[in-house]
Short mmCIF file of C-alpha atoms and ligand atoms in Angstrom, two decimals:
data_model
loop_
_atom_site.label_atom_id
_atom_site.label_comp_id
_atom_site.label_asym_id
_atom_site.label_seq_id
_atom_site.Cartn_x
_atom_site.Cartn_y
_atom_site.Cartn_z
CA MET A 1 14.84 9.03 21.46
CA ILE A 2 12.32 10.25 23.99
CA LYS A 3 9.58 12.46 22.59
CA LEU A 4 7.56 14.35 25.16
CA LYS A 5 5.21 16.25 22.84
CA PRO A 6 3.40 15.34 19.60
CA PRO A 7 5.93 15.82 16.78
CA MET A 8 5.30 18.71 14.39
CA GLY A 9 6.56 19.17 10.86
CA TRP A 10 5.90 18.91 7.14
CA ASN A 11 5.84 15.84 4.90
CA THR A 12 6.06 15.58 1.12
CA TRP A 13 3.47 12.85 0.52
CA ASN A 14 0.03 14.47 0.61
CA THR A 15 0.83 16.97 -2.09
CA PHE A 16 3.85 15.71 -4.00
CA ALA A 17 4.01 11.89 -3.68
CA GLU A 18 6.69 10.79 -6.23
CA LYS A 19 7.17 14.32 -7.60
CA ILE A 20 9.95 15.20 -5.18
CA ASP A 21 13.45 16.52 -5.76
CA GLU A 22 16.24 18.54 -4.24
CA LYS A 23 14.78 21.86 -5.37
CA LEU A 24 11.37 21.18 -3.79
CA ILE A 25 12.94 20.10 -0.52
CA MET A 26 15.23 23.09 -0.28
CA GLU A 27 12.47 25.53 -1.18
CA SER A 28 10.19 23.91 1.37
CA ALA A 29 12.90 24.16 4.03
CA ASP A 30 13.19 27.87 3.23
CA ALA A 31 9.40 28.20 3.41
CA MET A 32 9.25 26.51 6.81
CA VAL A 33 11.48 29.21 8.19
CA GLU A 34 10.25 32.21 6.20
CA ASN A 35 6.56 31.52 6.83
CA GLY A 36 7.02 31.16 10.57
CA LEU A 37 6.28 27.43 10.67
CA LEU A 38 9.52 26.54 12.43
CA GLU A 39 8.96 29.27 14.97
CA ALA A 40 5.46 27.88 15.61
CA GLY A 41 6.94 24.45 16.36
CA TYR A 42 6.97 22.62 13.00
CA GLU A 43 10.53 21.35 13.11
CA TYR A 44 10.68 18.13 11.06
CA LEU A 45 10.93 18.20 7.28
CA VAL A 46 10.10 14.66 6.18
CA ILE A 47 10.75 13.18 2.74
CA ASP A 48 8.22 10.38 2.27
CA ASP A 49 8.24 7.48 -0.23
CA CYS A 50 9.95 7.58 -3.67
CA TRP A 51 13.28 9.18 -2.70
CA SER A 52 15.56 6.22 -3.55
CA GLU A 53 16.70 4.26 -6.56
CA HIS A 54 14.90 0.97 -7.28
CA HIS A 55 17.97 -1.08 -6.35
CA ARG A 56 20.49 -1.19 -3.50
CA ASP A 57 24.27 -0.73 -4.00
CA GLU A 58 26.86 -3.52 -3.92
CA LYS A 59 26.91 -3.34 -0.10
CA ASN A 60 23.12 -3.53 0.06
CA ARG A 61 22.77 0.11 1.00
CA LEU A 62 19.88 2.26 -0.17
CA ILE A 63 20.85 4.80 -2.82
CA ALA A 64 19.23 8.20 -3.17
CA SER A 65 17.68 8.73 -6.60
CA LYS A 66 20.42 10.22 -8.76
CA GLU A 67 17.89 12.13 -10.78
CA LYS A 68 15.88 13.61 -7.91
CA PHE A 69 18.70 14.10 -5.41
CA PRO A 70 21.92 14.43 -7.46
CA HIS A 71 23.95 15.62 -4.47
CA GLY A 72 22.74 12.80 -2.21
CA MET A 73 20.91 12.83 1.09
CA LYS A 74 23.71 14.11 3.32
CA TYR A 75 23.68 17.31 1.27
CA ILE A 76 19.91 17.64 1.81
CA ALA A 77 20.27 16.90 5.53
CA ASP A 78 22.99 19.52 5.88
CA TYR A 79 20.82 22.12 4.16
CA ILE A 80 17.81 21.27 6.36
CA HIS A 81 19.95 21.42 9.50
CA SER A 82 21.48 24.73 8.43
CA LYS A 83 17.96 26.15 8.59
CA GLY A 84 17.49 24.94 12.16
CA LEU A 85 15.15 22.17 11.03
CA LEU A 86 15.30 18.41 11.55
CA PHE A 87 15.40 15.89 8.72
CA GLY A 88 12.97 13.01 8.29
CA ILE A 89 13.09 10.15 5.79
CA TYR A 90 10.90 7.15 4.91
CA SER A 91 11.25 3.41 4.60
CA CYS A 92 9.08 0.36 4.99
CA ALA A 93 8.96 -2.72 7.22
CA GLY A 94 8.23 -4.93 4.21
CA ASN A 95 10.21 -6.01 1.16
CA MET A 96 9.17 -2.91 -0.76
CA THR A 97 7.78 0.49 0.10
CA CYS A 98 4.14 1.15 -0.75
CA ALA A 99 5.25 2.79 -4.01
CA GLY A 100 7.51 -0.15 -4.92
CA PHE A 101 10.98 1.06 -3.88
CA PRO A 102 13.29 -1.14 -1.75
CA GLY A 103 11.95 -1.83 1.75
CA SER A 104 14.05 -2.40 4.86
CA PHE A 105 13.05 -5.98 5.69
CA GLU A 106 16.27 -7.92 6.46
CA TYR A 107 18.28 -4.72 5.92
CA GLU A 108 17.24 -2.93 9.10
CA TYR A 109 20.72 -2.44 10.57
CA ILE A 110 22.28 -1.43 7.26
CA ASP A 111 19.50 1.09 6.66
CA ALA A 112 19.58 2.53 10.19
CA LYS A 113 23.32 3.05 9.77
CA THR A 114 22.79 4.68 6.37
CA PHE A 115 20.16 7.01 7.82
CA ALA A 116 22.48 7.93 10.70
CA GLU A 117 25.23 8.71 8.16
CA TYR A 118 22.86 10.90 6.17
CA GLY A 119 22.04 12.87 9.34
CA VAL A 120 18.43 11.68 9.62
CA ASP A 121 16.44 12.70 12.73
CA PHE A 122 13.08 11.02 11.98
CA LEU A 123 12.12 7.78 10.24
CA LYS A 124 8.60 7.11 8.97
CA TYR A 125 8.29 3.34 8.68
CA ASP A 126 5.46 1.94 6.56
CA TYR A 127 3.77 -1.48 6.45
CA CYS A 128 3.40 -2.46 2.78
CA TYR A 129 4.67 -5.77 1.32
CA LYS A 130 5.01 -7.16 4.80
CA PRO A 131 6.37 -10.76 4.85
CA ILE A 132 3.36 -12.76 6.03
CA GLU A 133 5.34 -15.09 8.28
CA THR A 134 6.75 -12.25 10.42
CA PRO A 135 4.34 -10.50 12.81
CA GLY A 136 4.12 -6.73 12.73
CA HIS A 137 5.45 -6.23 16.23
CA LEU A 138 8.68 -8.03 15.27
CA LEU A 139 9.12 -5.95 12.15
CA TYR A 140 8.87 -2.75 14.18
CA LYS A 141 11.08 -4.17 16.96
CA ARG A 142 13.77 -4.98 14.39
CA MET A 143 13.95 -1.42 13.17
CA GLY A 144 13.35 -0.06 16.69
CA ASN A 145 16.45 -1.93 17.89
CA ALA A 146 18.45 -0.89 14.85
CA LEU A 147 17.62 2.78 15.30
CA ALA A 148 18.37 2.70 19.01
CA ASN A 149 21.82 1.35 18.17
CA CYS A 150 22.71 3.40 15.11
CA GLY A 151 24.55 6.12 16.97
CA ARG A 152 22.07 8.89 16.23
CA ASP A 153 18.89 10.01 17.99
CA ILE A 154 16.18 9.21 15.42
CA LEU A 155 12.47 9.58 16.06
CA PHE A 156 10.65 6.39 15.03
CA ASN A 157 7.31 6.96 13.28
CA ALA A 158 5.52 3.62 12.85
CA CYS A 159 2.96 3.60 10.07
CA SER A 160 0.99 0.35 10.20
CA TRP A 161 -2.37 2.15 9.94
CA GLY A 162 -3.73 0.48 13.12
CA TYR A 163 -3.65 -2.94 11.36
CA ASP A 164 -3.09 -6.19 13.26
CA ASP A 165 -4.16 -4.58 16.57
CA THR A 166 -1.19 -2.22 16.47
CA GLU A 167 -2.38 -0.51 19.65
CA ASN A 168 -1.67 -3.67 21.68
CA TRP A 169 2.00 -3.95 20.76
CA ILE A 170 3.25 -0.67 19.41
CA LYS A 171 4.57 0.59 22.75
CA THR A 172 6.90 -2.43 22.91
CA THR A 173 8.74 -1.38 19.76
CA ASN A 174 10.61 1.90 20.44
CA SER A 175 8.09 3.82 18.32
CA ASN A 176 7.55 7.46 19.22
CA MET A 177 4.35 7.81 17.20
CA TRP A 178 2.14 5.32 15.40
CA ARG A 179 -0.44 5.64 12.65
CA SER A 180 -3.70 4.68 14.26
CA THR A 181 -5.85 5.08 11.13
CA GLY A 182 -5.77 4.59 7.38
CA ASP A 183 -4.58 7.25 4.94
CA ILE A 184 -6.19 10.66 4.89
CA SER A 185 -7.60 12.37 1.77
CA ASP A 186 -8.41 16.00 1.27
CA CYS A 187 -12.18 15.88 1.82
CA TRP A 188 -14.55 16.20 4.76
CA ALA A 189 -15.60 12.50 4.64
CA SER A 190 -12.02 11.44 5.29
CA ILE A 191 -11.58 13.79 8.24
CA HIS A 192 -14.90 12.62 9.66
CA ASN A 193 -13.96 8.97 9.16
CA ILE A 194 -10.52 9.29 10.77
CA HIS A 195 -12.03 11.00 13.81
CA THR A 196 -14.54 8.17 14.19
CA GLN A 197 -11.83 5.52 13.81
CA GLN A 198 -9.81 7.30 16.46
CA LEU A 199 -12.48 7.28 19.19
CA ARG A 200 -11.54 3.92 20.65
CA PHE A 201 -7.81 4.61 20.67
CA GLN A 202 -7.54 7.48 23.12
CA ALA A 203 -6.36 5.35 26.03
CA PHE A 204 -3.40 4.19 23.92
CA ASN A 205 -2.14 7.68 23.20
CA SER A 206 0.76 8.66 25.41
CA ILE A 207 3.92 10.64 25.77
CA ASN A 208 6.65 9.04 23.65
CA CYS A 209 4.16 6.97 21.62
CA PHE A 210 1.58 9.35 20.16
CA ASN A 211 -1.44 8.25 18.13
CA ASP A 212 -0.87 9.62 14.65
CA MET A 213 -4.10 10.51 12.86
CA ASP A 214 -2.11 11.06 9.63
CA MET A 215 -0.79 14.17 7.99
CA LEU A 216 -2.89 17.32 7.84
CA VAL A 217 -4.74 18.25 4.67
CA VAL A 218 -5.22 21.88 5.75
CA GLY A 219 -4.46 24.19 2.82
CA MET A 220 -4.48 21.52 0.10
CA ASN A 221 -7.74 22.88 -1.35
CA GLY A 222 -8.16 19.86 -3.58
CA ASN A 223 -4.64 20.00 -5.05
CA GLY A 224 -1.89 17.40 -5.00
CA HIS A 225 -1.68 13.66 -4.52
CA VAL A 226 -4.40 13.12 -1.89
CA GLY A 227 -6.33 16.20 -3.00
CA LEU A 228 -9.95 15.30 -3.66
CA THR A 229 -12.77 17.78 -3.31
CA GLY A 230 -10.84 19.88 -0.81
CA CYS A 231 -12.51 21.33 2.27
CA SER A 232 -13.92 24.69 3.31
CA PHE A 233 -12.00 27.00 5.62
CA GLU A 234 -14.33 25.99 8.49
CA GLU A 235 -13.78 22.28 7.81
CA TYR A 236 -10.01 22.73 7.82
CA LYS A 237 -10.34 24.59 11.13
CA THR A 238 -12.34 21.69 12.57
CA HIS A 239 -9.76 19.21 11.26
CA PHE A 240 -6.87 21.12 12.83
CA SER A 241 -8.72 21.61 16.14
CA LEU A 242 -9.51 17.89 16.35
CA TRP A 243 -5.95 16.78 15.62
CA ALA A 244 -4.72 19.34 18.17
CA ILE A 245 -6.96 18.38 21.08
CA LEU A 246 -6.55 14.64 20.40
CA ASN A 247 -2.76 14.96 20.79
CA SER A 248 -2.02 13.85 17.25
CA PRO A 249 1.29 14.81 15.67
CA LEU A 250 0.78 17.90 13.51
CA ILE A 251 2.48 17.14 10.21
CA ILE A 252 1.51 19.55 7.43
CA GLY A 253 0.82 18.12 3.97
CA CYS A 254 0.06 21.12 1.75
CA ASP A 255 2.50 23.04 -0.46
CA ILE A 256 4.00 25.34 2.16
CA ARG A 257 5.70 27.48 -0.47
CA ASN A 258 2.32 28.82 -1.56
CA MET A 259 0.07 29.08 1.47
CA SER A 260 -2.94 31.39 1.45
CA ASP A 261 -3.60 33.71 4.36
CA ASP A 262 -6.44 31.42 5.46
CA THR A 263 -4.10 28.42 5.52
CA LYS A 264 -1.54 30.34 7.57
CA LYS A 265 -4.27 31.49 9.93
CA ILE A 266 -5.03 27.85 10.72
CA LEU A 267 -1.58 26.31 10.76
CA LEU A 268 -0.04 29.15 12.75
CA ASN A 269 -2.72 29.50 15.43
CA LYS A 270 -0.40 29.39 18.43
CA SER A 271 -3.21 29.02 21.00
CA VAL A 272 -4.53 25.88 19.29
CA ILE A 273 -1.00 24.54 18.87
CA ALA A 274 -0.42 25.14 22.59
CA ILE A 275 -3.34 22.81 23.41
CA ASN A 276 -1.65 20.10 21.31
CA GLN A 277 1.81 20.74 22.72
CA ASP A 278 0.72 21.03 26.36
CA LYS A 279 3.47 19.68 28.61
CA SER A 280 1.38 17.28 30.65
CA CYS A 281 -0.05 15.67 27.51
CA ARG A 282 -3.19 14.36 29.22
CA GLN A 283 -5.55 11.96 27.52
CA PRO A 284 -8.56 13.83 26.10
CA PHE A 285 -12.01 12.60 27.15
CA LEU A 286 -15.55 12.97 25.88
CA ILE A 287 -18.33 14.50 27.94
CA GLY A 288 -21.94 15.32 27.21
CA ALA A 289 -25.17 13.56 26.64
CA HIS A 290 -23.59 10.97 24.36
CA PRO A 291 -20.14 10.20 25.65
CA TRP A 292 -19.71 7.34 23.23
CA PRO A 293 -20.66 7.46 19.56
CA ASP A 294 -24.06 6.25 18.52
CA ASP A 295 -25.90 8.07 15.83
CA ASN A 296 -25.07 11.37 17.49
CA GLU A 297 -22.55 13.55 15.70
CA ASP A 298 -21.85 16.09 18.47
CA TYR A 299 -18.65 15.67 20.38
CA VAL A 300 -17.34 17.59 23.37
CA TRP A 301 -13.68 16.75 23.85
CA VAL A 302 -11.92 17.94 26.99
CA LYS A 303 -8.28 17.86 27.95
CA MET A 304 -6.80 18.92 31.28
CA LEU A 305 -3.83 21.23 30.82
CA GLU A 306 -0.61 21.56 32.74
CA ASN A 307 -1.38 25.00 34.25
CA GLY A 308 -4.80 23.94 35.58
CA ASP A 309 -6.79 25.21 32.58
CA LEU A 310 -9.11 23.00 30.55
CA ALA A 311 -9.15 22.71 26.77
CA ILE A 312 -12.72 22.19 25.57
CA GLY A 313 -13.48 21.46 21.92
CA ILE A 314 -17.07 21.23 20.76
CA PHE A 315 -17.42 19.61 17.37
CA ASN A 316 -20.44 19.26 15.13
CA MET A 317 -19.39 16.40 12.85
CA GLY A 318 -22.95 16.09 11.48
CA GLU A 319 -24.76 17.58 8.52
CA THR A 320 -27.10 20.03 10.28
CA ASP A 321 -26.47 23.03 12.51
CA THR A 322 -27.08 22.10 16.10
CA ASN A 323 -27.00 23.20 19.72
CA ILE A 324 -24.24 21.40 21.58
CA LYS A 325 -24.34 21.49 25.35
CA PHE A 326 -22.02 20.55 28.16
CA SER A 327 -22.27 20.95 31.89
CA LEU A 328 -19.80 22.32 34.40
CA PHE A 329 -20.58 19.29 36.55
CA ASP A 330 -19.10 16.99 33.89
CA LEU A 331 -15.91 19.02 34.05
CA GLY A 332 -15.60 18.57 37.81
CA LEU A 333 -16.95 22.09 38.42
CA GLY A 334 -20.37 21.46 39.93
CA ARG A 335 -22.13 24.32 41.76
CA VAL A 336 -20.85 23.26 45.22
CA THR A 337 -17.28 23.91 44.13
CA GLY A 338 -17.97 27.66 43.90
CA LYS A 339 -16.02 27.71 40.63
CA THR A 340 -16.85 28.43 37.03
CA LEU A 341 -15.02 28.93 33.74
CA LEU A 342 -13.65 31.93 31.94
CA LEU A 343 -13.63 30.70 28.34
CA THR A 344 -11.49 32.04 25.51
CA GLU A 345 -12.43 30.77 22.05
CA LEU A 346 -9.17 30.14 20.27
CA TRP A 347 -10.25 30.98 16.72
CA THR A 348 -12.05 34.25 17.55
CA ASN A 349 -10.34 35.21 20.83
CA GLU A 350 -13.78 36.00 22.27
CA THR A 351 -13.98 35.58 26.02
CA GLU A 352 -16.97 34.71 28.12
CA LEU A 353 -17.60 34.05 31.80
CA ILE A 354 -19.88 31.05 32.19
CA LYS A 355 -22.93 31.83 34.31
CA ASN A 356 -25.02 28.67 34.13
CA GLU A 357 -24.40 25.07 35.04
CA VAL A 358 -25.20 23.98 31.49
CA VAL A 359 -23.47 25.69 28.58
CA MET A 360 -25.29 25.65 25.24
CA LYS A 361 -23.58 26.59 21.99
CA ASN A 362 -24.90 26.78 18.47
CA VAL A 363 -22.41 25.08 16.17
CA LYS A 364 -22.82 24.85 12.42
CA ALA A 365 -22.44 21.59 10.49
CA HIS A 366 -18.76 20.47 10.13
CA ASN A 367 -17.79 23.28 12.47
CA CYS A 368 -16.28 23.62 15.90
CA LYS A 369 -15.43 25.92 18.75
CA ILE A 370 -12.32 25.31 20.75
CA TYR A 371 -11.74 26.98 24.11
CA ARG A 372 -9.14 27.36 26.75
CA GLY A 373 -11.11 27.54 30.00
CA LYS A 374 -9.66 29.13 33.13
CA ILE A 375 -11.18 27.95 36.39
CA VAL A 376 -12.24 31.05 38.37
CA ASP A 377 -14.39 31.90 41.39
CA ASN A 378 -18.07 31.84 40.64
CA ASN A 379 -19.33 35.20 41.86
CA VAL A 380 -22.17 35.36 39.36
C1 GLA B 401 1.25 4.57 2.79
C2 GLA B 401 1.28 5.57 3.95
C3 GLA B 401 1.24 6.99 3.39
C4 GLA B 401 2.42 7.21 2.46
C5 GLA B 401 2.43 6.16 1.35
C6 GLA B 401 3.69 6.22 0.54
O1 GLA B 401 0.03 4.61 2.12
O2 GLA B 401 0.22 5.34 4.83
O3 GLA B 401 1.26 7.93 4.45
O4 GLA B 401 3.61 7.15 3.20
O5 GLA B 401 2.30 4.86 1.88
O6 GLA B 401 3.72 5.25 -0.48
#
């Protein structure tokens, strides 16, 4: 499997955890199509932990829970595929999954074959109950080899939360995306914390092995398994903009059967998604007075885009409204170049031709502005 853009989809865990069944999955597949998510690029429907029985069969194969999935996983896969979607499933590199179901350790080839027979297109592979004598890179190589030889093209989503210096070995394992942080919860502190954890990992993010900042909490509004206080509309916008510009996979975690208009407005913003899905997939970089985090909570993230435009996200991660500034010089557009920027803000669609070397923007606490900037002649 070669993945050239951050994967996009929906996953059961954030909202439903163990409360999953055939009906939920089929309704969610319908919702992905009917609500325009598939059309916007969200193509993977991923069933997370808790889908199997607690024991293997007589040939050591995993068995789908008879109660939750009475028709089995092939039936589910066929339904998902009939909708034009791709099917994701979950297992774990250890002896058990994080929720205590059978893990794939020592059963990697049997499980990869089972997943191929089901019609799986995506495997999320967790890190709980890891045998201590086997290093993480070997556990992921085992399954990476098994998947690459199972006869089906299956995206490999490693989920070792950045533990054991994952960034140093993950690209050796056939993984197409890797969890570079701990688990997200539906509150501002978690979003803030994941962004901070992510700062040092940008150089490791690449085509075919994307840094995964965990599933989105947009639209959860405090409901479901990882639902805590919930976030405001503006905080969810900031969350989505950050994940987008940092090239994280965009995997939705709310109940997509019941999305509010505000939630759809965020998740279906095609201009912001286009920044995330940009073909050249350049590493984002920080500019501004404080290019590396100290006690400053303003961040200006920039990403060069395939058509010559620049994506510029200005984020106020702090608690007070503030003026965030950036200079054209730091973007490679100093005065001598004779060039400036025509900015389009991607949440409001407001456009603005930049007239001064230094751009100053008032940004409220927990808020952001995200622009696509076109480089144009500076006749002003
Ligand atoms: C870990 C993962 C989560 C989820 C749960 C399932 O915590 O990081 O994303 O898959 O396990 O048990």
